[in-house]
JSON list of C-alpha atoms in Angstrom, two decimals:
[
{"chain": "Z", "resi": 119, "resn": "UNK", "atom": "CA", "xyz": [91.44, 70.45, 109.76]},
{"chain": "Z", "resi": 120, "resn": "UNK", "atom": "CA", "xyz": [94.12, 71.95, 107.42]},
{"chain": "Z", "resi": 121, "resn": "UNK", "atom": "CA", "xyz": [93.68, 75.42, 106.05]},
{"chain": "Z", "resi": 122, "resn": "UNK", "atom": "CA", "xyz": [94.43, 76.72, 102.58]},
{"chain": "Z", "resi": 123, "resn": "UNK", "atom": "CA", "xyz": [94.66, 80.14, 101.00]},
{"chain": "Z", "resi": 124, "resn": "UNK", "atom": "CA", "xyz": [93.14, 80.61, 97.65]},
{"chain": "Z", "resi": 125, "resn": "UNK", "atom": "CA", "xyz": [93.02, 83.66, 95.28]},
{"chain": "Z", "resi": 126, "resn": "UNK", "atom": "CA", "xyz": [90.13, 84.50, 93.11]},
{"chain": "Z", "resi": 127, "resn": "UNK", "atom": "CA", "xyz": [89.97, 86.58, 89.97]},
{"chain": "Z", "resi": 128, "resn": "UNK", "atom": "CA", "xyz": [88.97, 89.48, 92.19]},
{"chain": "Z", "resi": 129, "resn": "UNK", "atom": "CA", "xyz": [91.00, 91.68, 94.35]},
{"chain": "Z", "resi": 130, "resn": "UNK", "atom": "CA", "xyz": [90.57, 89.46, 97.37]},
{"chain": "Z", "resi": 131, "resn": "UNK", "atom": "CA", "xyz": [92.32, 86.40, 98.80]},
{"chain": "Z", "resi": 132, "resn": "UNK", "atom": "CA", "xyz": [90.28, 83.71, 100.64]},
{"chain": "Z", "resi": 133, "resn": "UNK", "atom": "CA", "xyz": [91.00, 81.25, 103.31]},
{"chain": "Z", "resi": 134, "resn": "UNK", "atom": "CA", "xyz": [89.01, 78.00, 103.79]},
{"chain": "Z", "resi": 135, "resn": "UNK", "atom": "CA", "xyz": [89.23, 75.23, 106.34]},
{"chain": "Z", "resi": 136, "resn": "UNK", "atom": "CA", "xyz": [89.44, 71.91, 104.58]},
{"chain": "Z", "resi": 137, "resn": "UNK", "atom": "CA", "xyz": [86.71, 69.48, 106.23]},
{"chain": "Z", "resi": 138, "resn": "UNK", "atom": "CA", "xyz": [87.25, 65.81, 106.61]},
{"chain": "Z", "resi": 139, "resn": "UNK", "atom": "CA", "xyz": [84.65, 65.13, 104.03]},
{"chain": "Z", "resi": 140, "resn": "UNK", "atom": "CA", "xyz": [86.65, 67.25, 101.45]},
{"chain": "Z", "resi": 141, "resn": "UNK", "atom": "CA", "xyz": [84.27, 70.19, 101.63]},
{"chain": "Z", "resi": 142, "resn": "UNK", "atom": "CA", "xyz": [85.64, 73.82, 102.47]},
{"chain": "Z", "resi": 143, "resn": "UNK", "atom": "CA", "xyz": [84.41, 75.99, 105.21]},
{"chain": "Z", "resi": 144, "resn": "UNK", "atom": "CA", "xyz": [85.04, 79.79, 104.72]},
{"chain": "Z", "resi": 145, "resn": "UNK", "atom": "CA", "xyz": [87.43, 81.30, 107.29]},
{"chain": "Z", "resi": 146, "resn": "UNK", "atom": "CA", "xyz": [88.08, 84.84, 106.12]},
{"chain": "Z", "resi": 147, "resn": "UNK", "atom": "CA", "xyz": [89.33, 87.05, 103.22]},
{"chain": "Z", "resi": 148, "resn": "UNK", "atom": "CA", "xyz": [91.81, 89.77, 102.87]},
{"chain": "Z", "resi": 149, "resn": "UNK", "atom": "CA", "xyz": [92.33, 92.34, 100.07]},
{"chain": "Z", "resi": 150, "resn": "UNK", "atom": "CA", "xyz": [90.30, 95.09, 98.64]},
{"chain": "Z", "resi": 151, "resn": "UNK", "atom": "CA", "xyz": [90.09, 97.42, 95.71]},
{"chain": "Z", "resi": 152, "resn": "UNK", "atom": "CA", "xyz": [92.52, 96.95, 92.93]},
{"chain": "Z", "resi": 153, "resn": "UNK", "atom": "CA", "xyz": [93.45, 94.58, 90.27]},
{"chain": "Z", "resi": 154, "resn": "UNK", "atom": "CA", "xyz": [92.78, 90.78, 90.22]},
{"chain": "Z", "resi": 155, "resn": "UNK", "atom": "CA", "xyz": [95.18, 88.44, 91.65]},
{"chain": "Z", "resi": 156, "resn": "UNK", "atom": "CA", "xyz": [96.52, 85.92, 89.27]},
{"chain": "Z", "resi": 157, "resn": "UNK", "atom": "CA", "xyz": [98.98, 83.50, 90.79]},
{"chain": "Z", "resi": 158, "resn": "UNK", "atom": "CA", "xyz": [99.88, 82.35, 94.22]},
{"chain": "Z", "resi": 159, "resn": "UNK", "atom": "CA", "xyz": [102.22, 80.07, 95.84]},
{"chain": "Z", "resi": 160, "resn": "UNK", "atom": "CA", "xyz": [102.38, 78.90, 99.56]},
{"chain": "Z", "resi": 161, "resn": "UNK", "atom": "CA", "xyz": [105.74, 78.75, 101.40]},
{"chain": "Z", "resi": 162, "resn": "UNK", "atom": "CA", "xyz": [106.71, 75.16, 101.87]},
{"chain": "Z", "resi": 163, "resn": "UNK", "atom": "CA", "xyz": [107.56, 75.36, 105.56]},
{"chain": "Z", "resi": 164, "resn": "UNK", "atom": "CA", "xyz": [106.10, 78.60, 106.92]},
{"chain": "Z", "resi": 165, "resn": "UNK", "atom": "CA", "xyz": [102.49, 79.65, 107.11]},
{"chain": "Z", "resi": 166, "resn": "UNK", "atom": "CA", "xyz": [103.10, 82.29, 104.37]},
{"chain": "Z", "resi": 167, "resn": "UNK", "atom": "CA", "xyz": [101.32, 82.93, 101.07]},
{"chain": "Z", "resi": 168, "resn": "UNK", "atom": "CA", "xyz": [102.75, 84.97, 98.13]},
{"chain": "Z", "resi": 169, "resn": "UNK", "atom": "CA", "xyz": [100.25, 86.58, 95.61]},
{"chain": "Z", "resi": 170, "resn": "UNK", "atom": "CA", "xyz": [100.95, 88.02, 92.27]},
{"chain": "Z", "resi": 171, "resn": "UNK", "atom": "CA", "xyz": [99.10, 91.39, 91.56]},
{"chain": "Z", "resi": 172, "resn": "UNK", "atom": "CA", "xyz": [99.65, 92.37, 88.02]},
{"chain": "Z", "resi": 173, "resn": "UNK", "atom": "CA", "xyz": [98.64, 95.98, 88.40]},
{"chain": "Z", "resi": 174, "resn": "UNK", "atom": "CA", "xyz": [99.82, 98.17, 85.64]},
{"chain": "Z", "resi": 175, "resn": "UNK", "atom": "CA", "xyz": [101.93, 100.37, 85.81]},
{"chain": "Z", "resi": 176, "resn": "UNK", "atom": "CA", "xyz": [103.07, 99.03, 89.11]},
{"chain": "Z", "resi": 177, "resn": "UNK", "atom": "CA", "xyz": [102.98, 95.36, 89.82]},
{"chain": "Z", "resi": 178, "resn": "UNK", "atom": "CA", "xyz": [103.37, 93.93, 93.32]},
{"chain": "Z", "resi": 179, "resn": "UNK", "atom": "CA", "xyz": [103.99, 90.64, 95.12]},
{"chain": "Z", "resi": 180, "resn": "UNK", "atom": "CA", "xyz": [101.77, 90.63, 98.13]},
{"chain": "Z", "resi": 181, "resn": "UNK", "atom": "CA", "xyz": [102.62, 88.63, 101.27]},
{"chain": "Z", "resi": 182, "resn": "UNK", "atom": "CA", "xyz": [99.98, 87.13, 103.57]},
{"chain": "Z", "resi": 183, "resn": "UNK", "atom": "CA", "xyz": [100.32, 84.94, 106.76]},
{"chain": "Z", "resi": 184, "resn": "UNK", "atom": "CA", "xyz": [97.86, 82.50, 108.02]},
{"chain": "Z", "resi": 185, "resn": "UNK", "atom": "CA", "xyz": [97.10, 81.50, 111.54]},
{"chain": "Z", "resi": 186, "resn": "UNK", "atom": "CA", "xyz": [97.93, 77.71, 111.87]},
{"chain": "Z", "resi": 187, "resn": "UNK", "atom": "CA", "xyz": [95.18, 77.13, 114.36]},
{"chain": "Z", "resi": 188, "resn": "UNK", "atom": "CA", "xyz": [92.40, 78.98, 112.80]},
{"chain": "Z", "resi": 189, "resn": "UNK", "atom": "CA", "xyz": [93.44, 79.47, 109.19]},
{"chain": "Z", "resi": 190, "resn": "UNK", "atom": "CA", "xyz": [92.72, 83.16, 109.30]},
{"chain": "Z", "resi": 191, "resn": "UNK", "atom": "CA", "xyz": [94.65, 85.20, 106.83]},
{"chain": "Z", "resi": 192, "resn": "UNK", "atom": "CA", "xyz": [96.62, 88.39, 107.83]},
{"chain": "Z", "resi": 193, "resn": "UNK", "atom": "CA", "xyz": [97.93, 90.91, 105.15]},
{"chain": "Z", "resi": 194, "resn": "UNK", "atom": "CA", "xyz": [101.75, 91.36, 105.83]},
{"chain": "Z", "resi": 195, "resn": "UNK", "atom": "CA", "xyz": [102.60, 93.77, 103.05]},
{"chain": "Z", "resi": 196, "resn": "UNK", "atom": "CA", "xyz": [103.70, 93.99, 99.49]},
{"chain": "Z", "resi": 197, "resn": "UNK", "atom": "CA", "xyz": [106.99, 94.23, 97.44]},
{"chain": "Z", "resi": 198, "resn": "UNK", "atom": "CA", "xyz": [107.09, 96.39, 94.28]},
{"chain": "Z", "resi": 199, "resn": "UNK", "atom": "CA", "xyz": [108.00, 94.51, 91.28]},
{"chain": "Z", "resi": 200, "resn": "UNK", "atom": "CA", "xyz": [110.02, 95.93, 88.53]},
{"chain": "Z", "resi": 201, "resn": "UNK", "atom": "CA", "xyz": [108.28, 93.95, 85.73]},
{"chain": "Z", "resi": 202, "resn": "UNK", "atom": "CA", "xyz": [105.00, 94.43, 84.14]},
{"chain": "Z", "resi": 203, "resn": "UNK", "atom": "CA", "xyz": [102.03, 92.16, 84.77]},
{"chain": "Z", "resi": 204, "resn": "UNK", "atom": "CA", "xyz": [103.37, 89.86, 87.52]},
{"chain": "Z", "resi": 205, "resn": "UNK", "atom": "CA", "xyz": [101.21, 86.84, 87.32]},
{"chain": "Z", "resi": 206, "resn": "UNK", "atom": "CA", "xyz": [102.43, 83.35, 88.17]},
{"chain": "Z", "resi": 207, "resn": "UNK", "atom": "CA", "xyz": [104.62, 82.42, 90.96]},
{"chain": "Z", "resi": 208, "resn": "UNK", "atom": "CA", "xyz": [106.65, 79.24, 92.00]},
{"chain": "Z", "resi": 209, "resn": "UNK", "atom": "CA", "xyz": [108.97, 78.63, 95.07]},
{"chain": "Z", "resi": 210, "resn": "UNK", "atom": "CA", "xyz": [111.97, 76.37, 95.64]},
{"chain": "Z", "resi": 211, "resn": "UNK", "atom": "CA", "xyz": [111.73, 73.42, 98.00]},
{"chain": "Z", "resi": 212, "resn": "UNK", "atom": "CA", "xyz": [113.72, 75.11, 100.63]},
{"chain": "Z", "resi": 213, "resn": "UNK", "atom": "CA", "xyz": [111.45, 78.16, 100.55]},
{"chain": "Z", "resi": 214, "resn": "UNK", "atom": "CA", "xyz": [114.35, 80.49, 99.96]},
{"chain": "Z", "resi": 215, "resn": "UNK", "atom": "CA", "xyz": [113.50, 81.72, 96.43]},
{"chain": "Z", "resi": 216, "resn": "UNK", "atom": "CA", "xyz": [110.34, 82.81, 94.75]},
{"chain": "Z", "resi": 217, "resn": "UNK", "atom": "CA", "xyz": [110.20, 83.04, 90.98]},
{"chain": "Z", "resi": 218, "resn": "UNK", "atom": "CA", "xyz": [107.76, 85.68, 89.65]},
{"chain": "Z", "resi": 219, "resn": "UNK", "atom": "CA", "xyz": [106.70, 85.51, 85.91]},
{"chain": "Z", "resi": 220, "resn": "UNK", "atom": "CA", "xyz": [106.13, 88.98, 84.35]},
{"chain": "Z", "resi": 221, "resn": "UNK", "atom": "CA", "xyz": [104.08, 88.38, 81.27]},
{"chain": "Z", "resi": 222, "resn": "UNK", "atom": "CA", "xyz": [104.15, 91.90, 79.66]},
{"chain": "Z", "resi": 223, "resn": "UNK", "atom": "CA", "xyz": [107.84, 92.45, 80.18]},
{"chain": "Z", "resi": 224, "resn": "UNK", "atom": "CA", "xyz": [109.09, 89.07, 79.10]},
{"chain": "Z", "resi": 225, "resn": "UNK", "atom": "CA", "xyz": [111.01, 88.65, 82.35]},
{"chain": "Z", "resi": 226, "resn": "UNK", "atom": "CA", "xyz": [111.20, 86.60, 85.61]},
{"chain": "Z", "resi": 227, "resn": "UNK", "atom": "CA", "xyz": [112.11, 88.22, 88.98]},
{"chain": "Z", "resi": 228, "resn": "UNK", "atom": "CA", "xyz": [113.78, 86.23, 91.61]},
{"chain": "Z", "resi": 229, "resn": "UNK", "atom": "CA", "xyz": [113.10, 87.04, 95.33]},
{"chain": "Z", "resi": 230, "resn": "UNK", "atom": "CA", "xyz": [115.05, 85.98, 98.32]},
{"chain": "Z", "resi": 231, "resn": "UNK", "atom": "CA", "xyz": [112.57, 84.64, 100.88]},
{"chain": "Z", "resi": 232, "resn": "UNK", "atom": "CA", "xyz": [114.94, 83.36, 103.44]},
{"chain": "Z", "resi": 233, "resn": "UNK", "atom": "CA", "xyz": [112.89, 85.71, 105.78]},
{"chain": "Z", "resi": 234, "resn": "UNK", "atom": "CA", "xyz": [109.58, 84.47, 104.52]},
{"chain": "Z", "resi": 235, "resn": "UNK", "atom": "CA", "xyz": [107.59, 87.45, 105.37]},
{"chain": "Z", "resi": 236, "resn": "UNK", "atom": "CA", "xyz": [110.15, 89.90, 103.90]},
{"chain": "Z", "resi": 237, "resn": "UNK", "atom": "CA", "xyz": [110.95, 89.03, 100.31]},
{"chain": "Z", "resi": 238, "resn": "UNK", "atom": "CA", "xyz": [113.75, 90.91, 98.66]},
{"chain": "Z", "resi": 239, "resn": "UNK", "atom": "CA", "xyz": [114.21, 91.04, 94.95]},
{"chain": "Z", "resi": 240, "resn": "UNK", "atom": "CA", "xyz": [117.63, 89.80, 93.96]},
{"chain": "Z", "resi": 241, "resn": "UNK", "atom": "CA", "xyz": [117.41, 89.49, 90.06]},
{"chain": "Z", "resi": 242, "resn": "UNK", "atom": "CA", "xyz": [115.30, 90.57, 87.13]},
{"chain": "Z", "resi": 243, "resn": "UNK", "atom": "CA", "xyz": [115.90, 88.08, 84.18]},
{"chain": "Z", "resi": 244, "resn": "UNK", "atom": "CA", "xyz": [114.84, 88.75, 80.66]},
{"chain": "Z", "resi": 245, "resn": "UNK", "atom": "CA", "xyz": [114.08, 85.73, 78.39]},
{"chain": "Z", "resi": 246, "resn": "UNK", "atom": "CA", "xyz": [115.99, 85.46, 75.23]},
{"chain": "Z", "resi": 247, "resn": "UNK", "atom": "CA", "xyz": [114.31, 86.49, 71.96]},
{"chain": "Z", "resi": 248, "resn": "UNK", "atom": "CA", "xyz": [112.03, 89.24, 71.06]},
{"chain": "Z", "resi": 249, "resn": "UNK", "atom": "CA", "xyz": [108.33, 89.34, 71.86]},
{"chain": "Z", "resi": 250, "resn": "UNK", "atom": "CA", "xyz": [108.56, 87.08, 74.93]},
{"chain": "Z", "resi": 251, "resn": "UNK", "atom": "CA", "xyz": [105.35, 86.73, 76.88]},
{"chain": "Z", "resi": 252, "resn": "UNK", "atom": "CA", "xyz": [105.95, 84.08, 79.72]},
{"chain": "Z", "resi": 253, "resn": "UNK", "atom": "CA", "xyz": [102.79, 82.68, 81.32]},
{"chain": "Z", "resi": 254, "resn": "UNK", "atom": "CA", "xyz": [103.93, 80.02, 83.64]},
{"chain": "Z", "resi": 255, "resn": "UNK", "atom": "CA", "xyz": [107.07, 78.56, 85.34]},
{"chain": "Z", "resi": 256, "resn": "UNK", "atom": "CA", "xyz": [107.86, 75.49, 87.18]},
{"chain": "Z", "resi": 257, "resn": "UNK", "atom": "CA", "xyz": [111.09, 74.22, 88.87]},
{"chain": "Z", "resi": 258, "resn": "UNK", "atom": "CA", "xyz": [112.16, 70.75, 87.95]},
{"chain": "Z", "resi": 259, "resn": "UNK", "atom": "CA", "xyz": [112.07, 68.30, 90.85]},
{"chain": "Z", "resi": 260, "resn": "UNK", "atom": "CA", "xyz": [115.88, 68.75, 91.51]},
{"chain": "Z", "resi": 261, "resn": "UNK", "atom": "CA", "xyz": [115.58, 72.59, 91.59]},
{"chain": "Z", "resi": 262, "resn": "UNK", "atom": "CA", "xyz": [118.36, 72.88, 88.98]},
{"chain": "Z", "resi": 263, "resn": "UNK", "atom": "CA", "xyz": [116.16, 74.18, 86.21]},
{"chain": "Z", "resi": 264, "resn": "UNK", "atom": "CA", "xyz": [113.23, 76.62, 85.89]},
{"chain": "Z", "resi": 265, "resn": "UNK", "atom": "CA", "xyz": [110.96, 75.80, 82.93]},
{"chain": "Z", "resi": 266, "resn": "UNK", "atom": "CA", "xyz": [109.00, 78.91, 81.49]},
{"chain": "Z", "resi": 267, "resn": "UNK", "atom": "CA", "xyz": [106.20, 78.66, 79.00]},
{"chain": "Z", "resi": 268, "resn": "UNK", "atom": "CA", "xyz": [106.42, 81.61, 76.48]},
{"chain": "Z", "resi": 269, "resn": "UNK", "atom": "CA", "xyz": [103.19, 82.37, 74.69]},
{"chain": "Z", "resi": 270, "resn": "UNK", "atom": "CA", "xyz": [104.85, 85.36, 72.77]},
{"chain": "Z", "resi": 271, "resn": "UNK", "atom": "CA", "xyz": [107.23, 83.01, 70.96]},
{"chain": "Z", "resi": 272, "resn": "UNK", "atom": "CA", "xyz": [105.43, 79.70, 71.71]},
{"chain": "Z", "resi": 273, "resn": "UNK", "atom": "CA", "xyz": [108.60, 78.31, 73.20]},
{"chain": "Z", "resi": 274, "resn": "UNK", "atom": "CA", "xyz": [109.63, 76.54, 76.37]},
{"chain": "Z", "resi": 275, "resn": "UNK", "atom": "CA", "xyz": [112.62, 78.04, 78.01]},
{"chain": "Z", "resi": 276, "resn": "UNK", "atom": "CA", "xyz": [115.01, 75.97, 80.27]},
{"chain": "Z", "resi": 277, "resn": "UNK", "atom": "CA", "xyz": [116.73, 78.39, 82.64]},
{"chain": "Z", "resi": 278, "resn": "UNK", "atom": "CA", "xyz": [119.59, 77.18, 84.79]},
{"chain": "Z", "resi": 279, "resn": "UNK", "atom": "CA", "xyz": [119.18, 77.93, 88.55]},
{"chain": "Z", "resi": 280, "resn": "UNK", "atom": "CA", "xyz": [122.54, 78.92, 90.20]},
{"chain": "Z", "resi": 281, "resn": "UNK", "atom": "CA", "xyz": [122.79, 76.56, 93.29]},
{"chain": "Z", "resi": 282, "resn": "UNK", "atom": "CA", "xyz": [124.69, 79.20, 95.30]},
{"chain": "Z", "resi": 283, "resn": "UNK", "atom": "CA", "xyz": [122.09, 82.04, 95.13]},
{"chain": "Z", "resi": 284, "resn": "UNK", "atom": "CA", "xyz": [118.98, 80.84, 93.02]},
{"chain": "Z", "resi": 285, "resn": "UNK", "atom": "CA", "xyz": [119.66, 83.35, 90.23]},
{"chain": "Z", "resi": 286, "resn": "UNK", "atom": "CA", "xyz": [118.88, 82.52, 86.69]},
{"chain": "Z", "resi": 287, "resn": "UNK", "atom": "CA", "xyz": [120.77, 82.21, 83.41]},
{"chain": "Z", "resi": 288, "resn": "UNK", "atom": "CA", "xyz": [119.65, 80.81, 79.89]},
{"chain": "Z", "resi": 289, "resn": "UNK", "atom": "CA", "xyz": [122.52, 78.65, 78.62]},
{"chain": "Z", "resi": 290, "resn": "UNK", "atom": "CA", "xyz": [120.43, 76.67, 76.02]},
{"chain": "Z", "resi": 291, "resn": "UNK", "atom": "CA", "xyz": [118.11, 78.06, 73.25]},
{"chain": "Z", "resi": 292, "resn": "UNK", "atom": "CA", "xyz": [114.41, 77.76, 73.89]},
{"chain": "Z", "resi": 293, "resn": "UNK", "atom": "CA", "xyz": [112.56, 74.79, 72.65]},
{"chain": "Z", "resi": 294, "resn": "UNK", "atom": "CA", "xyz": [109.64, 75.52, 70.02]},
{"chain": "Z", "resi": 295, "resn": "UNK", "atom": "CA", "xyz": [106.36, 73.96, 71.34]},
{"chain": "Z", "resi": 296, "resn": "UNK", "atom": "CA", "xyz": [105.20, 71.73, 68.47]},
{"chain": "Z", "resi": 297, "resn": "UNK", "atom": "CA", "xyz": [101.59, 71.12, 67.17]},
{"chain": "Z", "resi": 298, "resn": "UNK", "atom": "CA", "xyz": [100.07, 74.44, 68.17]},
{"chain": "Z", "resi": 299, "resn": "UNK", "atom": "CA", "xyz": [97.41, 75.88, 65.89]},
{"chain": "Z", "resi": 300, "resn": "UNK", "atom": "CA", "xyz": [97.02, 79.54, 65.15]},
{"chain": "Z", "resi": 301, "resn": "UNK", "atom": "CA", "xyz": [95.46, 81.18, 68.26]},
{"chain": "Z", "resi": 302, "resn": "UNK", "atom": "CA", "xyz": [96.45, 78.50, 70.67]},
{"chain": "Z", "resi": 303, "resn": "UNK", "atom": "CA", "xyz": [98.30, 79.77, 73.72]},
{"chain": "Z", "resi": 304, "resn": "UNK", "atom": "CA", "xyz": [100.01, 77.44, 76.08]},
{"chain": "Z", "resi": 305, "resn": "UNK", "atom": "CA", "xyz": [99.52, 78.33, 79.61]},
{"chain": "Z", "resi": 306, "resn": "UNK", "atom": "CA", "xyz": [99.89, 75.39, 82.01]},
{"chain": "Z", "resi": 307, "resn": "UNK", "atom": "CA", "xyz": [103.15, 73.60, 82.87]},
{"chain": "Z", "resi": 308, "resn": "UNK", "atom": "CA", "xyz": [104.18, 70.70, 85.19]},
{"chain": "Z", "resi": 309, "resn": "UNK", "atom": "CA", "xyz": [107.52, 69.24, 85.79]},
{"chain": "Z", "resi": 310, "resn": "UNK", "atom": "CA", "xyz": [107.91, 65.59, 86.82]},
{"chain": "Z", "resi": 311, "resn": "UNK", "atom": "CA", "xyz": [110.62, 63.02, 87.44]},
{"chain": "Z", "resi": 312, "resn": "UNK", "atom": "CA", "xyz": [110.87, 60.41, 84.53]}
]
């Protein structure tokens, strides 16, 4: 059956075999001591999993590869992240760019993943405004815009993705999220075609 990688609010990443019945059969785990993993994203064409590790003061994006026959995960390495509290990740459809949300620094890092197992940071983009606290990001289906939920400002940022290199710019002001009560923090986000 198909294999999936999953993270857990621990310092370990787990791999399971999806059974025809919908059940899961444990394959293996990787990771160890350290901070919890928050976000992860699978490469769309390669058996590679990227995991955000929000360790303070140094955050990392870790890279795992899985065996397409057995589903067993292997730790490939990690890339230091310049932001604080790297959490949620998303990837473009081609698998050439990973966007990493850095909650405590109000920024998004862009990684070149043309070589899937060797990500290279190509940009660190700061959201507009003061007190930004991004919690999630999703590309629109065309890959032209990256939408970012900002709990620090309770806004939704629409960032433009440069089609040539995948870097980000913010050409329109953020949209306030209406109807939130005091203490409500938006976290989830989905982008769909109308």
